[in-house]
Coordinates of C-alpha atoms in Angstrom, one line a residue:
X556 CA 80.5 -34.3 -26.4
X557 CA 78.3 -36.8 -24.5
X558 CA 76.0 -35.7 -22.0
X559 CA 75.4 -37.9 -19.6
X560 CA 72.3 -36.5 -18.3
X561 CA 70.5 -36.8 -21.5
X562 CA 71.7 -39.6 -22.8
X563 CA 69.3 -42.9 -23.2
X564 CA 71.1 -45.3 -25.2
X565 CA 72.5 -48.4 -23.1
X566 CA 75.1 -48.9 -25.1
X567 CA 76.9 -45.6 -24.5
X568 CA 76.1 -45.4 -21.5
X569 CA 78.6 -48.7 -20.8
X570 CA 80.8 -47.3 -22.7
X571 CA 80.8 -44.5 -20.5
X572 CA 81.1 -45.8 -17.0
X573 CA 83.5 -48.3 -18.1
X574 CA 86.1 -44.5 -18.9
X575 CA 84.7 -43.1 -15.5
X576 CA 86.0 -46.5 -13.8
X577 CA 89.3 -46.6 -15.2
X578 CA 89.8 -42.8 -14.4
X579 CA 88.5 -43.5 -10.9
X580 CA 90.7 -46.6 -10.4
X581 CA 94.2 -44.8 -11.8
X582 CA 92.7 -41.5 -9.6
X583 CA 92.7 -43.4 -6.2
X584 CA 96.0 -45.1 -7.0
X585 CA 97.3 -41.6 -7.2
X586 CA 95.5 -40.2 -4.1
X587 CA 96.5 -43.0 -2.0
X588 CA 100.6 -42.8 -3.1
X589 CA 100.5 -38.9 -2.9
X590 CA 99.1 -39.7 0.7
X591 CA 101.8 -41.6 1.5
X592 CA 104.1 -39.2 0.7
X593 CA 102.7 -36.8 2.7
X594 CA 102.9 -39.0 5.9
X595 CA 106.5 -39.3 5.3
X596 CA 107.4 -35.9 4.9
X597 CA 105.0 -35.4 8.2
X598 CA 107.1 -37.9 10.1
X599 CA 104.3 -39.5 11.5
X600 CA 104.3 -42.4 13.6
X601 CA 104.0 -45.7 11.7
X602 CA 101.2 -47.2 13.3
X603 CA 99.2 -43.6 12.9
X604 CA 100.7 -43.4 9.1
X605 CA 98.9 -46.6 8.6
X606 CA 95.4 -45.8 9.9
X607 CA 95.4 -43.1 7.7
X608 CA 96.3 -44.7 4.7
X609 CA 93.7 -47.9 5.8
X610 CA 91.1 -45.1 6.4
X611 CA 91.9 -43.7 3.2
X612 CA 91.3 -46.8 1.2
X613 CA 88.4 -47.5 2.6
X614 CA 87.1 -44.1 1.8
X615 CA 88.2 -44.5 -1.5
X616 CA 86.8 -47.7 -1.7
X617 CA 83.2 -46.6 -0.7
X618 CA 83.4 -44.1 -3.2
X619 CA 83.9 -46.5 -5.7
X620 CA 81.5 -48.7 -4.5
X621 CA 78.8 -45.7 -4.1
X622 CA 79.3 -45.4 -7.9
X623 CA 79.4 -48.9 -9.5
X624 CA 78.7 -51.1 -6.8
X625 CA 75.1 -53.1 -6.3
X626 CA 72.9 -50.6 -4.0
X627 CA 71.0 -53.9 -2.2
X628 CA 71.6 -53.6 1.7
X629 CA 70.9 -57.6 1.7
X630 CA 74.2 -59.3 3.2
X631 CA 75.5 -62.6 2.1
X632 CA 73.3 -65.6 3.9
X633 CA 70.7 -63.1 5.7
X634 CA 67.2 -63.9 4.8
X635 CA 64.9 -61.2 3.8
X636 CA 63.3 -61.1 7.0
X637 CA 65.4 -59.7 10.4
X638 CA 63.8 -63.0 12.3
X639 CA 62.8 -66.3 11.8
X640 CA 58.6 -66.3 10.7
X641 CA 56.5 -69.2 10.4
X642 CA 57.8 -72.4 8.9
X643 CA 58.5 -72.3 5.5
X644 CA 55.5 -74.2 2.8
X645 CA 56.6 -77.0 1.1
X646 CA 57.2 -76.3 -2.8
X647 CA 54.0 -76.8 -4.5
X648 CA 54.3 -79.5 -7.4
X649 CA 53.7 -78.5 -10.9
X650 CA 51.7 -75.2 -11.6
X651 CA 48.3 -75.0 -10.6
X652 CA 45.5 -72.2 -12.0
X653 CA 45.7 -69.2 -10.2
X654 CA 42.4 -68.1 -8.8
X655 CA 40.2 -65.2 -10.6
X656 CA 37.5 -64.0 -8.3
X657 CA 37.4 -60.9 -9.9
X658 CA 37.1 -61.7 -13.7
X659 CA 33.3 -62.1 -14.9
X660 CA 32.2 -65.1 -16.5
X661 CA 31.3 -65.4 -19.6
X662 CA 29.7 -68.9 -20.8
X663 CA 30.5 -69.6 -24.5
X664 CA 28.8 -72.6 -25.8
X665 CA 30.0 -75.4 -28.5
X666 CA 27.8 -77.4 -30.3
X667 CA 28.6 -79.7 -33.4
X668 CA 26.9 -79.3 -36.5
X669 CA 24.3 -80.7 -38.0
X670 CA 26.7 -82.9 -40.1
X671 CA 28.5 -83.9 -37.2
X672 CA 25.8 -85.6 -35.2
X673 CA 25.7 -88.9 -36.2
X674 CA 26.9 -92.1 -34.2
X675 CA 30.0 -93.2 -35.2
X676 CA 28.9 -97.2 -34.2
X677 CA 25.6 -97.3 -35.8
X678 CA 25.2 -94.4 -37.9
X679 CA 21.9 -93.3 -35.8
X680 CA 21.8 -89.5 -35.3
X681 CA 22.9 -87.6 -31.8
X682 CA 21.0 -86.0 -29.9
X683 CA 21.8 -83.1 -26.8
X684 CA 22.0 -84.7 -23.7
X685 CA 20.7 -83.0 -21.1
X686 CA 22.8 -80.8 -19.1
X687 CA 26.0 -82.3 -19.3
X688 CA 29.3 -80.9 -20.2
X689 CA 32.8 -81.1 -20.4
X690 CA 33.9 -77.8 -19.1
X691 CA 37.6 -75.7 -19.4
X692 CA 38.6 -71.9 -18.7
X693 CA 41.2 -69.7 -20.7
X694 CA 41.7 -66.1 -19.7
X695 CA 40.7 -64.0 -22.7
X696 CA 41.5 -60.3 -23.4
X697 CA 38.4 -58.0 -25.1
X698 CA 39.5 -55.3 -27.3
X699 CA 39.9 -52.0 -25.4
X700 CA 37.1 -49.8 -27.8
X701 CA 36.5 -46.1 -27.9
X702 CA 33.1 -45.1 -29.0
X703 CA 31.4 -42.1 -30.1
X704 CA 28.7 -41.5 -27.7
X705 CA 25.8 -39.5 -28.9
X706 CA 23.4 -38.2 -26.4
X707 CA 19.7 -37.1 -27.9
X708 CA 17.8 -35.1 -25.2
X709 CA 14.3 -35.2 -25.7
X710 CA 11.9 -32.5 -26.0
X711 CA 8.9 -32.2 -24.2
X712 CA 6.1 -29.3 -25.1
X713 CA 2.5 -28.8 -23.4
X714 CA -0.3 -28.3 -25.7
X715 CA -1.1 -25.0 -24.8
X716 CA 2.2 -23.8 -26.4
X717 CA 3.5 -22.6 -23.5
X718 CA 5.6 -24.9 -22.0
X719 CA 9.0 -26.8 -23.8
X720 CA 10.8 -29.0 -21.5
X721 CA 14.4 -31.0 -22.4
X722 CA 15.8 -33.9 -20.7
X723 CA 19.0 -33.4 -18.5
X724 CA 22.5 -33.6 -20.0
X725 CA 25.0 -36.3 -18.3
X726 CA 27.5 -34.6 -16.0
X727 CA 30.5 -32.8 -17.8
X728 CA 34.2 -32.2 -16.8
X729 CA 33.0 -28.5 -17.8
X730 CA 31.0 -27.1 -20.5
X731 CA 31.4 -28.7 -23.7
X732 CA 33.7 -31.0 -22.5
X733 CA 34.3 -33.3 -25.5
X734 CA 35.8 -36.3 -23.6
X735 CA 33.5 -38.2 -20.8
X736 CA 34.5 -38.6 -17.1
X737 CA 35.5 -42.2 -16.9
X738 CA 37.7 -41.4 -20.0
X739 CA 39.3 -38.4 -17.8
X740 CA 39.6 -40.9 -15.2
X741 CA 41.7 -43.3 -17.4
X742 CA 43.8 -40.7 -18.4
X743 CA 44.9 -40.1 -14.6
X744 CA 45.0 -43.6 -13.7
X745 CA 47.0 -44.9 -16.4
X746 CA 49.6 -42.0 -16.0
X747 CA 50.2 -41.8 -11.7
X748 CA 49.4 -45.2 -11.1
X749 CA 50.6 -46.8 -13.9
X750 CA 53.0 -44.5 -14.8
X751 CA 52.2 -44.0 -18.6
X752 CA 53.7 -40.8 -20.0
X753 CA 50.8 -38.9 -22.1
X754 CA 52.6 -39.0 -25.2
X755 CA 52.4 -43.3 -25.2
X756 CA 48.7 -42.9 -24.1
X757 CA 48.4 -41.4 -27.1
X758 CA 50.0 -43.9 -28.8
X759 CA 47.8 -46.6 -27.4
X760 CA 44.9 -44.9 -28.3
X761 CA 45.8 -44.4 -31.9
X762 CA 46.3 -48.2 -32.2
X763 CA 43.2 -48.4 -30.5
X764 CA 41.4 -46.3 -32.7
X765 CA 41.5 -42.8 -31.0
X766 CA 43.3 -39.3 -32.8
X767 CA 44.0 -37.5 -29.9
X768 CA 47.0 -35.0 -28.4
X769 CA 48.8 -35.2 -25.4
X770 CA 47.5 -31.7 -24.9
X771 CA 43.7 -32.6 -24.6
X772 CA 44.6 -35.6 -22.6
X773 CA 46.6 -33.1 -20.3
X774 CA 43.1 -30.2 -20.0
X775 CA 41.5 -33.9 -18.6
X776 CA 43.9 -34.2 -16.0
X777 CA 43.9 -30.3 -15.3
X778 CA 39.9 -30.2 -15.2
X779 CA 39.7 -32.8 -13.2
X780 CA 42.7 -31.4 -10.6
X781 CA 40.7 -28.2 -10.1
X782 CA 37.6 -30.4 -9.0
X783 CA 38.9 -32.4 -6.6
X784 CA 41.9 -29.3 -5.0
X785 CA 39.8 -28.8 -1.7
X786 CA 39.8 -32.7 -1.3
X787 CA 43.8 -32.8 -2.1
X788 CA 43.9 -29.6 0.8
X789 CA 41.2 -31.3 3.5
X790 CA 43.9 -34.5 3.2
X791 CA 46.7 -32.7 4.3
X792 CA 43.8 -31.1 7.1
X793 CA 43.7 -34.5 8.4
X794 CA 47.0 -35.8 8.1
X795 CA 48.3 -32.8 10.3
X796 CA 46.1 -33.5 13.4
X797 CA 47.1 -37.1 13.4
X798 CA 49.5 -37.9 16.5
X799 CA 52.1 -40.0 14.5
X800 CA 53.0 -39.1 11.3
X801 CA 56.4 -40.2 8.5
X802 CA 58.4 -37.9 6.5
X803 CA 60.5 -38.4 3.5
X804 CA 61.0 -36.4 0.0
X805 CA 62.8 -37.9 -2.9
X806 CA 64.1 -36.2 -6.3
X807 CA 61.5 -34.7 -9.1
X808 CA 62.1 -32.8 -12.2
X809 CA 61.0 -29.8 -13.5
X810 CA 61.6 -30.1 -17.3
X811 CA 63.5 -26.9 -19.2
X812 CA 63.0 -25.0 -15.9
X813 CA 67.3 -24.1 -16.7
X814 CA 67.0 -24.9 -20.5
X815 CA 67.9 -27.4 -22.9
X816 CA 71.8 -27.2 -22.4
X817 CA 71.6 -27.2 -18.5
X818 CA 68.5 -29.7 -18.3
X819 CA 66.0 -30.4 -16.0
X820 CA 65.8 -28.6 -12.5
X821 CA 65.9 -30.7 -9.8
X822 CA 63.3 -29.8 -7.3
X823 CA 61.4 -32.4 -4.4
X824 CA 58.5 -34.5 -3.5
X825 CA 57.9 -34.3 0.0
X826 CA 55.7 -37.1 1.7
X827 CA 53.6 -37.0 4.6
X828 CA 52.4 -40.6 5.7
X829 CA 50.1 -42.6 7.9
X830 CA 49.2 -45.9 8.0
X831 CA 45.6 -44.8 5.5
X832 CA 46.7 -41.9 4.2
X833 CA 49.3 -40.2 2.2
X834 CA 50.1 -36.1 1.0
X835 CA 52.5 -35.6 -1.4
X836 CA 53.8 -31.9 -2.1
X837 CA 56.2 -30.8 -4.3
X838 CA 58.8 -28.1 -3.4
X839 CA 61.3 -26.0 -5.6
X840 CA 64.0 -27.4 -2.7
X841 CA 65.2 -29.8 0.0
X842 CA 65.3 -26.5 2.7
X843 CA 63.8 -26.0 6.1
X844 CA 61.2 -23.6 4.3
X845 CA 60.2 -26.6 2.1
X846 CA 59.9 -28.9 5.3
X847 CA 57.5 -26.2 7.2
X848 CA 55.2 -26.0 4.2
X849 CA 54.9 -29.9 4.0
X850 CA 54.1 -29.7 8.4
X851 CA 52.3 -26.4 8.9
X852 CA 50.4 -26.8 12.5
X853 CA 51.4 -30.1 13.0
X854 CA 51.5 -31.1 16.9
X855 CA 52.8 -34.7 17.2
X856 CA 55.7 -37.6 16.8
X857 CA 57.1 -37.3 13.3
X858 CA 59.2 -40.1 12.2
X859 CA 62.2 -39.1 9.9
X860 CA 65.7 -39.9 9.4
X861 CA 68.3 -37.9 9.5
X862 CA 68.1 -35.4 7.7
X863 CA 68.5 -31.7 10.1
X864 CA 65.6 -29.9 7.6
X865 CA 63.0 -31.7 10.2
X866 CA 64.7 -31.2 13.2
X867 CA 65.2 -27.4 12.6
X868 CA 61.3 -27.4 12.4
X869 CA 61.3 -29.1 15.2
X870 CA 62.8 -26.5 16.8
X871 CA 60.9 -23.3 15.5
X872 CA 57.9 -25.6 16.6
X873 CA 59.1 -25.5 20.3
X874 CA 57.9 -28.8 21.9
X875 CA 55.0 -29.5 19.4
X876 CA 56.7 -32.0 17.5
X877 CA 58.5 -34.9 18.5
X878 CA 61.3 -36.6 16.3
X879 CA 61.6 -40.2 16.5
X880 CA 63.9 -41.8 14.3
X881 CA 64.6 -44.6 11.6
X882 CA 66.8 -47.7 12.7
X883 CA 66.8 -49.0 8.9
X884 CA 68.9 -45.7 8.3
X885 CA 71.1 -46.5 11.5
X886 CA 71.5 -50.4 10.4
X887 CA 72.5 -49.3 6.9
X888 CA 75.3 -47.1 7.5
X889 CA 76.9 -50.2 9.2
X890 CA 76.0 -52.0 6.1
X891 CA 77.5 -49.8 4.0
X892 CA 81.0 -50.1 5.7
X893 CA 80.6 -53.9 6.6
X894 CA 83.7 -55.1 4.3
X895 CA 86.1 -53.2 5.8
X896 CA 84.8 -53.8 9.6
X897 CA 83.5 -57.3 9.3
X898 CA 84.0 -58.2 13.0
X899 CA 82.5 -54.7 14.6
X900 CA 79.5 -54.4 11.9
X901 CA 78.5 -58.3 12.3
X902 CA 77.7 -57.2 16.4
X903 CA 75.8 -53.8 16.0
X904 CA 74.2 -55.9 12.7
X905 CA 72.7 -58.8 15.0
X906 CA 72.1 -56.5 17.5
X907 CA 69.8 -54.0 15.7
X908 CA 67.9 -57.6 14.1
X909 CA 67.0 -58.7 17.7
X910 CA 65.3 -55.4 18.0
X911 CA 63.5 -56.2 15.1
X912 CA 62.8 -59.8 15.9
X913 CA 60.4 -58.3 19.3
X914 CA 58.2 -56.4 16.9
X915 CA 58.1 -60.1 14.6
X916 CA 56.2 -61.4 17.8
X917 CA 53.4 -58.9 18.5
X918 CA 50.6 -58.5 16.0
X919 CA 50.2 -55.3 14.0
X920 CA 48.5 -52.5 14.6
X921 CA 46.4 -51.8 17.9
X922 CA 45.5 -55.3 18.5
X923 CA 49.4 -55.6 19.6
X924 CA 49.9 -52.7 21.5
X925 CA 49.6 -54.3 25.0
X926 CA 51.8 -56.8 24.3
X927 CA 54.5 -54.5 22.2
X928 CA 54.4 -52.5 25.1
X929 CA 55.4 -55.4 27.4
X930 CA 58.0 -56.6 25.6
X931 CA 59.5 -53.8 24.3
X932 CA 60.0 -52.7 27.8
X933 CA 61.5 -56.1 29.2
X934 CA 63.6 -57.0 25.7
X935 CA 64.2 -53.9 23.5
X936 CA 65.5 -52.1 26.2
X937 CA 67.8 -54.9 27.2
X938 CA 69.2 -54.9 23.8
X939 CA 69.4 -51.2 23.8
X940 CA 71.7 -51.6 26.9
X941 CA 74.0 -54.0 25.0
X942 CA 74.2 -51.8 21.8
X943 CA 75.0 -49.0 24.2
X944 CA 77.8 -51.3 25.7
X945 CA 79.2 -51.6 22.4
X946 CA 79.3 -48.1 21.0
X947 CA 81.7 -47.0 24.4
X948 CA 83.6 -50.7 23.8
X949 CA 84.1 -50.0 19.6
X950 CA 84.0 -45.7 19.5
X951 CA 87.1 -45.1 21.3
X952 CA 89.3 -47.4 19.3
X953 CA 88.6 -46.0 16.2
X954 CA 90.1 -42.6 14.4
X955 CA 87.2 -40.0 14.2
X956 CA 87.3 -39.5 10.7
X957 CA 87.0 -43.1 10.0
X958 CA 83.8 -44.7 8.3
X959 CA 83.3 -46.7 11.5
X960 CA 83.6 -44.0 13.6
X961 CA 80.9 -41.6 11.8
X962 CA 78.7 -44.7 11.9
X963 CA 78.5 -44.1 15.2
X964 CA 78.2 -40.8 15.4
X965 CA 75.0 -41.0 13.4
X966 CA 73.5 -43.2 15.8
X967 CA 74.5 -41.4 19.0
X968 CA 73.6 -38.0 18.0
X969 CA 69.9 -39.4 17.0
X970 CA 70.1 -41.9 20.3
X971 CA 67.0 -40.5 22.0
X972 CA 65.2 -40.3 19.1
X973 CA 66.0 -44.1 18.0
X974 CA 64.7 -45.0 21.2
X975 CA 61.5 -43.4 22.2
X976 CA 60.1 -46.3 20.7
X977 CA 60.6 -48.4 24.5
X978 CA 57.4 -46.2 25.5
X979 CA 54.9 -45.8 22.9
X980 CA 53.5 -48.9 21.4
X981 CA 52.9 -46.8 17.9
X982 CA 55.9 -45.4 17.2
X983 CA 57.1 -48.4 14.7
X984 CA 60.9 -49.3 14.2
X985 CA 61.7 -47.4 10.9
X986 CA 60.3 -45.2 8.2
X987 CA 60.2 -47.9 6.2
X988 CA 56.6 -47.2 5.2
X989 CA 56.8 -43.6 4.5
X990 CA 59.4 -45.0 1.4
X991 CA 57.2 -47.2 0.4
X992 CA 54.8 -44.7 -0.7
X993 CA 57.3 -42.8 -2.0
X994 CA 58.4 -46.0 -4.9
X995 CA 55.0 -44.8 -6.9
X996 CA 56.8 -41.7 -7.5
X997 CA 60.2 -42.4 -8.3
X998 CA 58.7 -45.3 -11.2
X999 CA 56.8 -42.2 -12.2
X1000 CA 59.6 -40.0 -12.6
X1001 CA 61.4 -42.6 -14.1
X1002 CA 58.5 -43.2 -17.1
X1003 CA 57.8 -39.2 -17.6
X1004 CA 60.7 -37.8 -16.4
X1005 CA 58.6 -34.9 -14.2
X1006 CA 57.0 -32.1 -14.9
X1007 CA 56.6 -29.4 -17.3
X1008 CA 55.8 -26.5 -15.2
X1009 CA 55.3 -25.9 -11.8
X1010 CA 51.0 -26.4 -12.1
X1011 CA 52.2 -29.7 -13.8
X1012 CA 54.2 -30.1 -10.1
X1013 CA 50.9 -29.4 -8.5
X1014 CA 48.5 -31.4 -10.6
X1015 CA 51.4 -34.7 -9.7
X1016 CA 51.1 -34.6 -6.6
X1017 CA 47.3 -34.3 -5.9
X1018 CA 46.9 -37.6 -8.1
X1019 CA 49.7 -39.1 -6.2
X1020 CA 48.4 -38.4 -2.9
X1021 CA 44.1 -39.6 -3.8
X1022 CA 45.3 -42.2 -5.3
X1023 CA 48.0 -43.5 -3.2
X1024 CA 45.8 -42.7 -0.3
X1025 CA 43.1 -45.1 -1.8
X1026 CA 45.3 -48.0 -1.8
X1027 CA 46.5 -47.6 1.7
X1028 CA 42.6 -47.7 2.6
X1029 CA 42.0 -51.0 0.7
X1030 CA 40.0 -48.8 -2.3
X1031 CA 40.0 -49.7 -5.7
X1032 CA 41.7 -46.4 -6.7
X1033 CA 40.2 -46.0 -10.0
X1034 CA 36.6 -46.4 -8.3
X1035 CA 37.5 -43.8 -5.7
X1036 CA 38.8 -41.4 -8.2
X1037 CA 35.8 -42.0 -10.5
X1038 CA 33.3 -41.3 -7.3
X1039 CA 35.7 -38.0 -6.4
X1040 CA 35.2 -36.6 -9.5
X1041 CA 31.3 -36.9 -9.9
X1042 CA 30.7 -36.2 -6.3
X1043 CA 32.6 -32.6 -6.9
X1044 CA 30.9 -32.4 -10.2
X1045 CA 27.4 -32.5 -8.2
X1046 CA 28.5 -30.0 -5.9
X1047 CA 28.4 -32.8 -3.2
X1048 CA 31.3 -32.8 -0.3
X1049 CA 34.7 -35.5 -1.8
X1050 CA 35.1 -38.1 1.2
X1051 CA 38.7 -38.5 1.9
X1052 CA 39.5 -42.1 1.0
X1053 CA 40.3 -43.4 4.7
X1054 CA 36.9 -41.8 5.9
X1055 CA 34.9 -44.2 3.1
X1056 CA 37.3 -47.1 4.6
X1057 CA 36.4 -46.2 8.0
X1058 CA 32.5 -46.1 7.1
X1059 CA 33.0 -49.6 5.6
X1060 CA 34.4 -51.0 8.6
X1061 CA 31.8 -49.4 11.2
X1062 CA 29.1 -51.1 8.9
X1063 CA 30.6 -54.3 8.9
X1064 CA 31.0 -54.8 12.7
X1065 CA 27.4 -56.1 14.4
X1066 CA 25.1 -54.0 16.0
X1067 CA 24.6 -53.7 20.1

């Protein structure tokens, strides 16, 4: 029997979603004709009998389409963009060289030989001619090479026979730590930023010239994790006494938490986001217990979607937090249902893109708050008005159980949370960029498959959150994470990596 869950090869996989389809296909012809039946023997009306069976369809049909169909909420001849930008650049001809600030340079020079240097008119011999050239550049590639470092301390005695003195040893991860810091370092990097399971590091290494295990590569990570764990708690410190803040958790695995034959357990990564800063936890569940340990004391706005975890903590929190929520979500459950009410969903659709063509005009961040504030107040709200105008035209005609219908629902439940946004210059349109920084993650789960054990859980998501954090501050992350590390290691305090951004920007503006 094939298990679907475990199963890796492509080819079987077709196989087996090509079955599922057919079964699904000859299921909903059944459904809908045992349906029909049903309405008969009801005596329904025709016109209701109808609805029923349309609504059924189209249930049946987003069920299919849930399964098999393409998950892109692009729509046929909508650009990428809600509103028009800047006029698009002219095609650049042919392909130019792409520009390599960062690379060093490394001059080689080309001579002829001795043999070589003679005139090919007279015979006379050729001689250098005085700094001039003809220059090209080709990117090259050095070998990655591991080395064998041996460090000789040297001894130091007095005369007198009294006194023997050694130089200092280099920092350590801990004592007798075979493996250097930076090599630590890689190890993180390449597996939560670049997603590279430890058993292919190993791999790489090997070719490479390394013998190592994936179990020393994991007492690296581990060593370094237990360094830098009051850093990982002081970021979630600061995240929680910021006034606006994103929430969103996706799928993670703990591997053989049921065993081989039930596979992996599915358990969550929560993510708490600002605009320089990220904290990933990971929780045993989706519950409202799981959302309270991701917010603690948190007093502020909190932009989510729908999900009710966050607004039952909203609740036990009284009036300290403040849901806003996510027009993306709203737009895309129109989206979703768009081919079976083309005329209704092509309104709301435009509708919900002229809010987002206001925020196209201000400038981001503070810099555009004034003027966000202006014209969300004399636009958005107008639009608001008219998508108001069209949920008590549309609602009324439709059945309640219809897709349509619970479109709408979503949207008017959540209505004074979708539009909070009419007062507050920061509260942005959608979570969009909570979900960004939650795409690092699901690659990762998709390369290594989880975690091995709830520390592994742990470990995950304090190298998610520094180093996703760095890149939202403009770091290098592999700097910052190198710096963490030897800062803890000389008992020295582990700057956050939006406090060093912010200390790089005071610097760079002139003085009084």
């Amino acid at each position: 029997m094939v298990r679907i869950a475990e199963e890796t090869d492509p080819e079987i996989l077709r196989q087996a979603a090509l079955l599922l389809d057919a079964e699904n296909r000859r299921l909903i012809e059944l459904n809908v004709r045992l349906q029909r039946e049903i309405i008969a023997l009801k005596g329904l009306d025709p016109a209701t009998a109808q609805l029923k069976i349309e609504l059924l369809e189209q249930q049946l049909a987003q069920a299919r389409q849930s399964l098999f169909g393409r998950s892109s909420e692009r729509r046929e001849g909508e650009e990428t963009q809600p509103s028009p930008g800047p006029a698009p650049k002219k095609p650049q001809r042919g392909h130019g060289p792409t520009e390599q600030p960062q690379l060093p340079i490394v001059e080689e020079p080309h001579a002829l030989d001795d043999a070589e240097r003679i005139c090919d008119s007279c015979g006379g011999t050729l001689v250098e001619w005085d700094g001039q050239f003809e220059e090209s550049e080709e990117i090259d590639v050095l070998e990655r090479q591991f080395v064998l470092r041996k460090h000789k301390r040297q001894k130091y005695r007095c005369q007198c026979g009294a006194c023997i003195k050694t130089a200092p040893s280099p920092l350590k991860l801990f004592e007798g730590a075979r493996y250097s810091i930076r090599f630590a370092v890689d190890v993180a990097v390449g597996k939560y930023l670049d997603h590279l399971p430890l058993e292919r590091q190993v791999r790489m290494m090997d070719r490479d010239g390394l013998t190592t295990t994936s179990q020393t590569l994991w007492d690296c990570l581990e060593a370094q994790a237990r360094l830098l764990q009051p850093a990982y708690e002081r970021l979630w410190s600061s995240l929680t006494e910021r006034d606006l803040l994103g929430a969103d958790e996706t799928r993670w695995h703990l591997l053989g938490k049921k065993g081989q034959d039930e596979g992996p357990a599915n358990w969550q990564v929560w993510a708490l986001c600002s605009s320089d800063a990220v904290y990933y936890r990971i929780e045993d569940s989706r519950s409202t217990r799981a959302a309270h340990n991701l917010l603690g004391g948190f007093k502020g706005t909190l932009m989510v979607d729908g999900y009710n975890a966050y607004e039952a903590v909203a609740k036990q929190a009284g009036a300290g937090i403040r849901l806003v929520f996510c027009w993306a979500h709203v737009r895309r459950k129109f989206v979703e249902i768009e081919n079976f009410y083309p005329a209704e969903c092509k309104q709301i659709i435009g509708l919900i893109r002229e809010l987002y063509a206001v925020e196209d005009e201000c400038p981001t961040g503070r810099q555009g708050d004034d003027l966000r504030r202006l014209l969300r107040r004399e636009r958005s709200r107008a639009i608001l008005d008219l998508i108001s105008e069209w949920v008590f035209a549309t609602y009324p005609r439709q059945l309640p159980e219809s897709s349509l219908a619970k479109a709408i629902k979503y949207m008017g439940s959540r209505w004074l949370g979708l539009t909070r946004f009419v007062d507050d210059p920061c509260i942005p349109l959608d979570n969009n960029a909570t979900e960004r920084v939650l795409r690092s993650v699901v690659v990762g789960r998709k390369n290594h498959y989880g975690s091995k054990s709830r520390r592994g859980t742990e470990v995950a998501a304090l190298y998610y959150s520094l180093l996703e954090s760095a890149k939202l501050a403009g770091l290098e992350p592999r700097t910052y994470l190198l710096n963490a590390v030897l800062a803890a290691l000389r008992r020295e305090p582990v700057k956050l990596p939006h406090e060093l951004a912010a200390e790089a920007a005071a610097k760079s503006q002139p003085g009084p």
